[in-house]
Short mmCIF file of C-alpha atoms and ligand atoms in Angstrom, two decimals:
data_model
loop_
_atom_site.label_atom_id
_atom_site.label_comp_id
_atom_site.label_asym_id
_atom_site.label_seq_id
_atom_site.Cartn_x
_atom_site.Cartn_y
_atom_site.Cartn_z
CA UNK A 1 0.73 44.56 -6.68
CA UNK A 2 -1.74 46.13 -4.46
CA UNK A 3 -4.29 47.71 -7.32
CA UNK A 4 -6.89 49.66 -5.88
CA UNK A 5 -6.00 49.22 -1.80
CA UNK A 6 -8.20 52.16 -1.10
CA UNK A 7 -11.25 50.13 -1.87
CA UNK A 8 -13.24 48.29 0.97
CA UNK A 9 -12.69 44.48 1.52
CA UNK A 10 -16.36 43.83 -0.02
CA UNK A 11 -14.84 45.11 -3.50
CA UNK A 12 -11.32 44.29 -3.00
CA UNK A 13 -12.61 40.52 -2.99
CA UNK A 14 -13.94 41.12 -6.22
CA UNK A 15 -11.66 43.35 -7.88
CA UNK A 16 -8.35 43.33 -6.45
CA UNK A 17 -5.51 42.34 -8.83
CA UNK A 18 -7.98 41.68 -11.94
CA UNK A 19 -6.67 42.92 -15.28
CA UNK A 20 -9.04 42.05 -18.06
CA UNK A 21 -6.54 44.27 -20.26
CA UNK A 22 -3.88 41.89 -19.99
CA UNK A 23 -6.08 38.91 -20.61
CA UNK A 24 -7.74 39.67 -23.62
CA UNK A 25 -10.85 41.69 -21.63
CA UNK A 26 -11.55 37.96 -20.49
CA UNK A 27 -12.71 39.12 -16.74
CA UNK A 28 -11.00 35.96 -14.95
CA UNK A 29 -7.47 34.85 -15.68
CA UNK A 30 -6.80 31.93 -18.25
CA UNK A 31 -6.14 28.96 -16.66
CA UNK A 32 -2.42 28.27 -18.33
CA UNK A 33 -2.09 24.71 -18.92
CA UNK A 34 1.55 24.64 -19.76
CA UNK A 35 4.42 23.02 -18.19
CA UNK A 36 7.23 25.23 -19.35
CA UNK A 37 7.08 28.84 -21.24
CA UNK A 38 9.15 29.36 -24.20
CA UNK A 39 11.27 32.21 -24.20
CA UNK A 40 12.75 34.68 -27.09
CA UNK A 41 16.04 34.16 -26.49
CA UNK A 42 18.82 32.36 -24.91
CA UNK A 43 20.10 35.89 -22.91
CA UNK A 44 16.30 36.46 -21.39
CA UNK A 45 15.76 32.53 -20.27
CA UNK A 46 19.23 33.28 -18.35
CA UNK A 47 18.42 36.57 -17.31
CA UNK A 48 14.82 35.06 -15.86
CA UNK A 49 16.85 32.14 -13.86
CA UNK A 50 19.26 35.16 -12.76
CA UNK A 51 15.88 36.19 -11.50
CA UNK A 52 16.15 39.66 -13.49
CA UNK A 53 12.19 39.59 -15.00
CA UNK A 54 9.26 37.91 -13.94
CA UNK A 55 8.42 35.58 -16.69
CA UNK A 56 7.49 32.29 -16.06
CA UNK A 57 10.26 29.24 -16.08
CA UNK A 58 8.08 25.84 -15.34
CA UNK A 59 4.90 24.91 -13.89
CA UNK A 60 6.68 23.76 -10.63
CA UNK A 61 8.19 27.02 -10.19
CA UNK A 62 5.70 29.44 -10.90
CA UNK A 63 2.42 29.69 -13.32
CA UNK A 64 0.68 32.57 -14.14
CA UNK A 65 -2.35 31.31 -13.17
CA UNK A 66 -1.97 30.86 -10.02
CA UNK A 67 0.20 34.05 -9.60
CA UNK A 68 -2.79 36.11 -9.85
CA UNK A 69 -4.20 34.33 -6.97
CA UNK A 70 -0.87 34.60 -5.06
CA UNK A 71 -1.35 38.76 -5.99
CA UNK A 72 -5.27 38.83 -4.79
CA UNK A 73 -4.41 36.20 -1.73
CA UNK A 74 -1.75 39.00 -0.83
CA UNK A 75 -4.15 41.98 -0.76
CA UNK A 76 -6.58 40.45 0.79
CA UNK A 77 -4.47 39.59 4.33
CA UNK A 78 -2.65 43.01 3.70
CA UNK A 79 0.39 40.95 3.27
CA UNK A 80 3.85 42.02 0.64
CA UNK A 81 3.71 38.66 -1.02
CA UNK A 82 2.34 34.97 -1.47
CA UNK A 83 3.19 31.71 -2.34
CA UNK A 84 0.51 29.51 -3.27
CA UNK A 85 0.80 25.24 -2.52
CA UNK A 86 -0.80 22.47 -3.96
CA UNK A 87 -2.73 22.27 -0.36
CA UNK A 88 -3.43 23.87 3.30
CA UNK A 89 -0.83 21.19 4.23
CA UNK A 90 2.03 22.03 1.53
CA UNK A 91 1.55 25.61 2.79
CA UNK A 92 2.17 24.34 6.50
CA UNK A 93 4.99 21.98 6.00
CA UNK A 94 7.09 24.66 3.38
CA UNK A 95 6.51 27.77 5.54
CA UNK A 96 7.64 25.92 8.73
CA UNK A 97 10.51 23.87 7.26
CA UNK A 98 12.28 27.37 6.05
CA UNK A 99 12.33 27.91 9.44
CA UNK A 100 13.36 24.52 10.84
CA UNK A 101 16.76 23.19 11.43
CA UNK A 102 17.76 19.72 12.98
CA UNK A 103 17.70 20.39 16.18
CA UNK A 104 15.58 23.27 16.39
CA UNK A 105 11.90 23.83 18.70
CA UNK A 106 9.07 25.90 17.78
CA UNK A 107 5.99 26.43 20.08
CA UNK A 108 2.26 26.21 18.68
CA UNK A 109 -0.87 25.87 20.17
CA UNK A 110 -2.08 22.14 21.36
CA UNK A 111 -5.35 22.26 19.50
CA UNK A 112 -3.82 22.38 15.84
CA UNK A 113 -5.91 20.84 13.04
CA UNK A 114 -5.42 17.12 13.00
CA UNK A 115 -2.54 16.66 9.78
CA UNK A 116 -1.23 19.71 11.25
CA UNK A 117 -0.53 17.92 14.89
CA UNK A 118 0.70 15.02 13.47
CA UNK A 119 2.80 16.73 11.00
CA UNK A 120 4.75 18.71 13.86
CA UNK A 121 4.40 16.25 16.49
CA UNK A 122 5.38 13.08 14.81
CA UNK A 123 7.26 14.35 10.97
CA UNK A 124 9.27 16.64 12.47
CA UNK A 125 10.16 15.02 15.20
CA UNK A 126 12.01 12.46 12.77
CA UNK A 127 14.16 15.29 12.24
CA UNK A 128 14.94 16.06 15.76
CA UNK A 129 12.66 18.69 15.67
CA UNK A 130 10.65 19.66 19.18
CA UNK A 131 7.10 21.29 18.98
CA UNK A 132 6.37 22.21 22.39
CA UNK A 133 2.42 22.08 22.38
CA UNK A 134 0.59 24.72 24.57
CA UNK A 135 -2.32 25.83 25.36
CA UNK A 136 -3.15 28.67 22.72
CA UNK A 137 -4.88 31.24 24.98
CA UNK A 138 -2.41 30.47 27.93
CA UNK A 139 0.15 33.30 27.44
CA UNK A 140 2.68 32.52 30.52
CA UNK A 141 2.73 29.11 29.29
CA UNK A 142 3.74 30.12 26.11
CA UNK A 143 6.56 32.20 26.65
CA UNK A 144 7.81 29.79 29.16
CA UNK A 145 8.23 27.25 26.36
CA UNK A 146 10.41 29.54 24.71
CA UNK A 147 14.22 28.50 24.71
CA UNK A 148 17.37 29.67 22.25
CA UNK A 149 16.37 26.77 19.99
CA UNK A 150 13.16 28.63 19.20
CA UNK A 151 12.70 29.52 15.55
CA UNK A 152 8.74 30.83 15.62
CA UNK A 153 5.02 30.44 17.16
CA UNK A 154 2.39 28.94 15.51
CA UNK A 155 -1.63 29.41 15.84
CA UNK A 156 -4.54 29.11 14.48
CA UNK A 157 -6.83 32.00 15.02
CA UNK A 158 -9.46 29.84 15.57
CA UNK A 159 -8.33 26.03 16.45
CA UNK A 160 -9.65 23.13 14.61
CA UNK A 161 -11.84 21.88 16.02
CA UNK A 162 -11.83 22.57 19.76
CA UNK A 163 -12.40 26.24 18.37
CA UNK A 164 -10.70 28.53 20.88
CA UNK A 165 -9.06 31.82 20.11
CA UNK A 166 -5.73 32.66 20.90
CA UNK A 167 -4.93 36.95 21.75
CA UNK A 168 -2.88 37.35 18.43
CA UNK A 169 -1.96 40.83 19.26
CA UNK A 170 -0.80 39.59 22.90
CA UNK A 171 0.92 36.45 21.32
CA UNK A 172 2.72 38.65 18.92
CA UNK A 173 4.03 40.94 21.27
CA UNK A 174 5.61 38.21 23.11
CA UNK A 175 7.22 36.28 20.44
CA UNK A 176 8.58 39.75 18.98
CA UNK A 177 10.02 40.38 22.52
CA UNK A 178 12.06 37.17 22.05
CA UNK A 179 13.40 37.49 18.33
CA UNK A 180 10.60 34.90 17.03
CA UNK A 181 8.02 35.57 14.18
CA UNK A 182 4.38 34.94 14.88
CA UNK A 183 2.88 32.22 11.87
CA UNK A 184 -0.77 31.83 11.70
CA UNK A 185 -3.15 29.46 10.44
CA UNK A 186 -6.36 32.00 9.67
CA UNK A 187 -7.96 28.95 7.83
CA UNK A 188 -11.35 29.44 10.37
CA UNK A 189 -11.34 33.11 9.92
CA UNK A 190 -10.39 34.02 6.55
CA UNK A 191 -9.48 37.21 5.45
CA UNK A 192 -12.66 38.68 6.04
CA UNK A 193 -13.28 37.93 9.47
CA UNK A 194 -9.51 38.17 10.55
CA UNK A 195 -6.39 39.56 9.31
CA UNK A 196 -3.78 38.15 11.11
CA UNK A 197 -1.17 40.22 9.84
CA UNK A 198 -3.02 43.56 10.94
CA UNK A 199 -2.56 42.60 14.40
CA UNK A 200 1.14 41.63 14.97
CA UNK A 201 1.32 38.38 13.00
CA UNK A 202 4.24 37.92 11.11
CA UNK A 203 3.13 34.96 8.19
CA UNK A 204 -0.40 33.93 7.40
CA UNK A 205 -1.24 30.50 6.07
CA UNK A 206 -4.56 29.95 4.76
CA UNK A 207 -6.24 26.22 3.34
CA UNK A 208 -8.10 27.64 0.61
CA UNK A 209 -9.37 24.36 0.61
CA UNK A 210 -12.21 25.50 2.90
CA UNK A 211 -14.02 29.20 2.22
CA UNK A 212 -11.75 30.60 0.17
CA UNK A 213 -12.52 28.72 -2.35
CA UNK A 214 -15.49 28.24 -0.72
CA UNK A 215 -17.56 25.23 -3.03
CA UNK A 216 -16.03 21.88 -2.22
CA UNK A 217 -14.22 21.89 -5.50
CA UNK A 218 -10.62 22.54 -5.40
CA UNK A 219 -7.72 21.59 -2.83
CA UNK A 220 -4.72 24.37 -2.19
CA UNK A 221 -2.68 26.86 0.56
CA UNK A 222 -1.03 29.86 0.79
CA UNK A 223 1.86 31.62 2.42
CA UNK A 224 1.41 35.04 2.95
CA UNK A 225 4.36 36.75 4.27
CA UNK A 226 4.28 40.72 5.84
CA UNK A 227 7.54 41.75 4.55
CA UNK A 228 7.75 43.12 8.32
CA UNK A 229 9.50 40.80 10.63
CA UNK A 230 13.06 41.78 11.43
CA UNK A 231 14.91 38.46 10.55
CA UNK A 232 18.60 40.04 10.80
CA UNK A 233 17.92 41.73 14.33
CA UNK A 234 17.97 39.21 17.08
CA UNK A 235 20.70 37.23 15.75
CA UNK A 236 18.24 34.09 15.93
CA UNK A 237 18.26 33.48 11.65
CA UNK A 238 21.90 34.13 10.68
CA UNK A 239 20.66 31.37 7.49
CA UNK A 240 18.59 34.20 6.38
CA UNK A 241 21.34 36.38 5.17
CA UNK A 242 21.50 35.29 2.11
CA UNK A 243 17.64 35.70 1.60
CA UNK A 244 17.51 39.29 2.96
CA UNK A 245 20.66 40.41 1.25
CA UNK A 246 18.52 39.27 -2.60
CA UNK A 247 15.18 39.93 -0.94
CA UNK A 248 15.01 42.30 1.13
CA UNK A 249 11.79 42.26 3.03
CA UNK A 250 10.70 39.37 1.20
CA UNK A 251 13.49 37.60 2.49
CA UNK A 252 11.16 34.85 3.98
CA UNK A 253 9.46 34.47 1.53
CA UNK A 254 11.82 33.91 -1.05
CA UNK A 255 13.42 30.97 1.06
CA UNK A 256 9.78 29.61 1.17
CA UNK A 257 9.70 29.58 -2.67
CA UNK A 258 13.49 28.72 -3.51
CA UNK A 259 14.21 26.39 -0.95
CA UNK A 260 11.28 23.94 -0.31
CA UNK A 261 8.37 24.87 -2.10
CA UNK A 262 10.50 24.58 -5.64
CA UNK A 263 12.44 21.54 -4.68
CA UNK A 264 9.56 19.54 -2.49
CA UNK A 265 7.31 20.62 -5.47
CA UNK A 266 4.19 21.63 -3.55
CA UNK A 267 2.80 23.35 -6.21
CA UNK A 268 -0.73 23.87 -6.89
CA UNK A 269 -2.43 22.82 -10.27
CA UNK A 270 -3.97 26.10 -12.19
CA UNK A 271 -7.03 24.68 -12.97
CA UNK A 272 -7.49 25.16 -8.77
CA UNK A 273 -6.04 28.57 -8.54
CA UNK A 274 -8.62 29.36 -10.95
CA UNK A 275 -11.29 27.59 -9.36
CA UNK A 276 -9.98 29.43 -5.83
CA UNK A 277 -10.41 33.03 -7.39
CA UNK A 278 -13.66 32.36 -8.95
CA UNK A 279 -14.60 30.94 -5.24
CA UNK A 280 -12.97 34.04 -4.04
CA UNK A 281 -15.66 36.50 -5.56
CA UNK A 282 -18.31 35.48 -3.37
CA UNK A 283 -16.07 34.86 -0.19
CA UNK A 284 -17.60 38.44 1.64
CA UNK A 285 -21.35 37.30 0.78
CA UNK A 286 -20.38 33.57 1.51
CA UNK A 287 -18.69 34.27 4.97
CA UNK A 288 -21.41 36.64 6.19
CA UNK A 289 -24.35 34.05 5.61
CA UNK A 290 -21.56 31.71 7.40
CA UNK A 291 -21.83 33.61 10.40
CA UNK A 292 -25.20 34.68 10.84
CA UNK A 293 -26.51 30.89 9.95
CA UNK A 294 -24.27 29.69 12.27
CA UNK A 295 -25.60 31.93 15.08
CA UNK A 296 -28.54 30.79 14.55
CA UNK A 297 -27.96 27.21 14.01
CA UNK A 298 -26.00 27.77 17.75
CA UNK A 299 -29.07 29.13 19.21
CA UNK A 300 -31.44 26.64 17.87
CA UNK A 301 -28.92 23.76 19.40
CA UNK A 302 -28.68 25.25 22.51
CA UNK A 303 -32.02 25.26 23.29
CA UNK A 304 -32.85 21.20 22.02
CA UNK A 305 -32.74 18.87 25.57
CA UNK A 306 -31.02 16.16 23.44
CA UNK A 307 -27.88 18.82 22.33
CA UNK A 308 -25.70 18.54 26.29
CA UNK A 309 -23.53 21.44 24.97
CA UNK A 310 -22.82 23.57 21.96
CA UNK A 311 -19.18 25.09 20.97
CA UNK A 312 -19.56 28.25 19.09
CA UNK A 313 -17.45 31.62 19.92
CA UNK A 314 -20.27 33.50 19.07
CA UNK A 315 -22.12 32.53 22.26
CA UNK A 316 -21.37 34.93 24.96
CA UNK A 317 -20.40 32.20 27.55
CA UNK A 318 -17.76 30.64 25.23
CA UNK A 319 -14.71 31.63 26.39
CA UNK A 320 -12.95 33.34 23.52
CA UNK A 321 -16.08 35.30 23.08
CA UNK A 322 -14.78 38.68 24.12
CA UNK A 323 -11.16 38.09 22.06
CA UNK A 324 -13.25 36.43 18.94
CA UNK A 325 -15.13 39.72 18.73
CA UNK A 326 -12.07 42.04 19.29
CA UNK A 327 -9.96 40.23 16.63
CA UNK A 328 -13.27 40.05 13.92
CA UNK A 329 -14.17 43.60 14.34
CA UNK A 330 -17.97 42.37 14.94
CA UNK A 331 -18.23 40.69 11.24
CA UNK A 332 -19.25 37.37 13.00
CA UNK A 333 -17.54 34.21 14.13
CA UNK A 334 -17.16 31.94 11.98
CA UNK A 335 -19.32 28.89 10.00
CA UNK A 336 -17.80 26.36 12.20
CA UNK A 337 -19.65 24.52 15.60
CA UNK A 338 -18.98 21.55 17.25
CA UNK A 339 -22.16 20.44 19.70
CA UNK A 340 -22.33 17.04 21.97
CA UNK A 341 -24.95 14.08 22.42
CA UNK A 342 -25.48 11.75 24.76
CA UNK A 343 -21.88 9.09 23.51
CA UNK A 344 -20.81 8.25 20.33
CA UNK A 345 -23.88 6.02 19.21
CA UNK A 346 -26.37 8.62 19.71
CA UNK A 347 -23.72 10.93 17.08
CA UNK A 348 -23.76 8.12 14.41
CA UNK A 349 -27.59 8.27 14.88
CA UNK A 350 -28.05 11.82 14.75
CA UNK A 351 -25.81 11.56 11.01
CA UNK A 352 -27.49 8.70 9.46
CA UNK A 353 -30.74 10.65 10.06
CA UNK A 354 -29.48 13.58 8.09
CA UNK A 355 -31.59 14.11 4.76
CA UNK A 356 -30.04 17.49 3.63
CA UNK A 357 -26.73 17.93 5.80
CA UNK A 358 -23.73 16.27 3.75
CA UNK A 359 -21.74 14.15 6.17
CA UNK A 360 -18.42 14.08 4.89
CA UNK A 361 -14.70 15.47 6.13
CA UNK A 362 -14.15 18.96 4.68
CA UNK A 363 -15.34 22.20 6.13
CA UNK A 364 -15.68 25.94 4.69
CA UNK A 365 -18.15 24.28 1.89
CA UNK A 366 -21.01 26.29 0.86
CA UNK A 367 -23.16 23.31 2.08
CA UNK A 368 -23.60 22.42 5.38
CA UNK A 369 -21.37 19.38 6.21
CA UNK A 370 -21.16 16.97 9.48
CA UNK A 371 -18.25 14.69 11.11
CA UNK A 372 -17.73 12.81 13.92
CA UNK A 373 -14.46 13.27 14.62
CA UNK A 374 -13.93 11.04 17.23
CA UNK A 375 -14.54 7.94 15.14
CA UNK A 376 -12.89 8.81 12.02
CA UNK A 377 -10.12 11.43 11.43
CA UNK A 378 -9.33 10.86 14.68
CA UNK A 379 -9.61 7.03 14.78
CA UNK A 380 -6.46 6.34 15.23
CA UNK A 381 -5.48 8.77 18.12
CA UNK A 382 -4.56 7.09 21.44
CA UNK A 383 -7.55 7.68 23.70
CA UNK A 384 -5.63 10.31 26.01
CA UNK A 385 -4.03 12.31 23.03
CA UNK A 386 -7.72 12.59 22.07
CA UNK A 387 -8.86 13.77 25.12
CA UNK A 388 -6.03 16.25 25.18
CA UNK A 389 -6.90 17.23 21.96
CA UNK A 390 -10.96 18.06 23.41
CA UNK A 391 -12.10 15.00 20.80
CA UNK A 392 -14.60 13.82 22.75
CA UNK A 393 -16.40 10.88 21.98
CA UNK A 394 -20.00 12.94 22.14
CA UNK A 395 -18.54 15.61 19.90
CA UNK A 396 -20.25 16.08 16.42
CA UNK A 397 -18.58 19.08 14.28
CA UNK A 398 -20.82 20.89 12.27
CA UNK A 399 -19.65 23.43 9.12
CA UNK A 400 -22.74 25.69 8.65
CA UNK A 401 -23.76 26.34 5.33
CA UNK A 402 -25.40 29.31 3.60
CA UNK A 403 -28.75 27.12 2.77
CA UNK A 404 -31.87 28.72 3.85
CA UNK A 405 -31.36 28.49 7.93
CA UNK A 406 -34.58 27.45 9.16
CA UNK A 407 -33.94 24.15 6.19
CA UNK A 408 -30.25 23.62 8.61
CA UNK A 409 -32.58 23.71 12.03
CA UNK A 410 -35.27 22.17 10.34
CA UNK A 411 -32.67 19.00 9.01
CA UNK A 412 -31.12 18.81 12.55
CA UNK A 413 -34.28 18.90 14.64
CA UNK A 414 -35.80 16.41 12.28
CA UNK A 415 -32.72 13.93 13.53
CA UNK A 416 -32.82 14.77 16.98
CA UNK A 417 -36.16 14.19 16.97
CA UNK A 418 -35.31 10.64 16.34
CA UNK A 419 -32.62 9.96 18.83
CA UNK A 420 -33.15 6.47 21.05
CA UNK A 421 -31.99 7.88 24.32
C1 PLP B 501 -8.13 21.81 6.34
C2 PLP B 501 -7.19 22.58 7.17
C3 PLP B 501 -5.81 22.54 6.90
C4 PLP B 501 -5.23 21.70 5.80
O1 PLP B 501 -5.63 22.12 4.55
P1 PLP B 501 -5.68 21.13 3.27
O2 PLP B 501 -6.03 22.03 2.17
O3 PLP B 501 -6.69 20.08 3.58
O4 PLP B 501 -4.31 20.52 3.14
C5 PLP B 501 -4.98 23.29 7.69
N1 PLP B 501 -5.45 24.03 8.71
C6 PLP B 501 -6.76 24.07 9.01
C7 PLP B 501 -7.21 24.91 10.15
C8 PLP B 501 -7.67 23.35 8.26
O5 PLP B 501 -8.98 23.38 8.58
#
């Protein structure tokens, strides 16, 4: 699986899993557009359902397409194996609900992306499922919120939006001293800032919606899986058994694929796995003109008298500063700043000002993109879950670009400029 795992990330982005010989010297895969794959005879299609070869059934199963991407996806978190969803969300919902049984509680951090919060705190809970929300970086708190009904912890590594950064390795260690696997959103991070998996993670879940992809042009997710995490040893997942005695360490995985992703169907079409490993070429280049605009699009904020406060780790006073650059080895910190205004008005002024800044709700884009989350994807939040949340009403989020900076600063401090105070 792993081709040339020797090779530096850089090159590994690029090369990793490509095999021109087996596509007609073509150096990207063929998008397959086909529902079902024939096969030569009645013995193999029953031998492939017996799950003896690795041929392809049906588009809802598996595609080879998008099996490359799984393959790259998979080296590039350092991970045994991937599934890859129709969306950030599909990947979500199908690696939690393997885990989830009526009844059961998981613990995650309280500043989740927003589908992500309602999906555990108000979807689940239909199924008498408890997500106790804490705060990500509080480590007492979290083990405290550990009981026997516990089935795993959740995080982002960097939350969405409030953008603080949770001690994986610390998290990790406690959840593996209880039994529990350690599942991680690394949307913010990617790969190439953060590898989850390197640092005590158990399963990574990327939205390659956002910069793995990278262009604004296809929607998917991924479940990456370690192959690591002991699921036989605490006694916590006796309805793994079956899993681990075909899978081995892929156990997880394989209940992932066979149990929800196949029968919820939250497949992914090829024609966006392809899209996602052209996207995936440039992520390196992309993610390191991420960071350093952002830096600079942080500084340039912080030192306008209209801007009251800017959010970026990579300012030494924010508080996951010090774990931000542990955990990203000094690549950077990330594309993604949230700054505030005066209230909400002076927000909506600052966007409609905006000549080169898209204002839209996405993130991870190649172009720089603004929201105000207060008043839209989080419209219909009860004022004090939105304040728990950090969704301020003076909060504008900003995804940095990789447009010429000084264009960025130049856009924003053309629209300050022209704030009514
Ligand atoms: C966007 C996002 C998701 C959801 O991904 P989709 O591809 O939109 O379904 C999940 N987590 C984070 C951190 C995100 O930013």
């Amino acid at each position: 699986m792993t081709k040339q795992p020797q090779l530096d990330f850089h090159t590994r982005v690029i090369h990793a899993c490509q095999t021109p010989d087996q596509w007609g010297g073509a150096t990207l895969p063929p998008i397959v557009q086909a529902a079902a794959q024939a096969h030569p005879t009645a013995e193999h299609l029953s031998q492939t359902f017996a799950g003896q070869t690795d041929d392809h059934i049906y588009m809802r199963l598996t595609n080879p397409t998008s099996r490359v991407l799984e393959e790259k996806l998979a080296n590039l978190e350092g991970g045994l194996g991937a599934v890859v969803t129709g969306s950030g969300m599909a990947a979500i919902a199908d690696a939690c609900m393997a885990l989830l049984r009526a009844g059961d509680e998981f613990v995650c951090g309280n500043s989740l992306f927003m589908s992500t919060y309602l999906l555990f705190a108000n979807v689940f809970a239909k199924y008498n499922i408890t997500a106790r929300f804490v705060e990500s970086t509080d480590l007492a708190a979290l083990e405290a919120a550990i009981t026997d009904r516990t089935r795993f912890v959740y995080l982002e590594t960097v939350g969405n939006p409030k953008l603080d950064v949770p001690d994986l390795r610390q998290t990790a260690a406690i959840a593996h001293s209880h039994g529990l696997p350690l599942i991680v959103d690394n949307t913010l991070a990617t790969p190439y800032l953060c590898r989850p998996l390197e640092l005590g993670a158990d399963v990574v879940i990327n939205s390659t919606t956002k910069y793995l992809s990278g262009h604004g042009d296809a929607c998917g997710g991924v479940i990456i899986d370690s192959g690591a995490f002991p699921w036989m040893d605490a006694g916590r997942f006796p309805d793994l058994r079956p899993y681990v005695d075909r899978k081995g360490p892929l156990a997880y995985l394989d209940k992932v694929w066979r149990e929800h992703h196949i029968n919820f169907g939250t497949t992914p079409a090829p024609l966006h796995s392809f899209l996602t490993l052209l996207g995936l070429d440039t992520l390196a280049l992309r993610m390191e003109r991420h960071c350093a605009n952002a830096t600079a699009v942080a500084n340039f904020l912080s030192q306008r008298p209209e801007v009251a406060w800017v959010n970026y780790p990579g300012l030494v006073d924010h508080p996951g500063h010090a774990t931000a650059l542990a955990q990203f080895g000094g690549r950077g910190f990330g594309g993604l700043l949230t700054f505030g205004l005066k209230n909400k008005e002076q927000c909506h002024q600052c966007i409609d000002h905006l000549q080169l800044i898209y204002h839209l709700a996405n993130i991870g884009d190649c172009k720089t993109l603004i929201i105000h989350p207060y008043s839209t994807q989080y419209l219909s939040f009860p004022e004090s879950l939105r304040q728990k949340l950090s969704i301020t009403p003076d909060l504008l989020r900003l995804s940095v670009g990789i447009e010429a900076v000084q264009d960025i600063c130049h856009d924003l401090g053309h629209s300050l400029d022209r704030l009514i105070a």
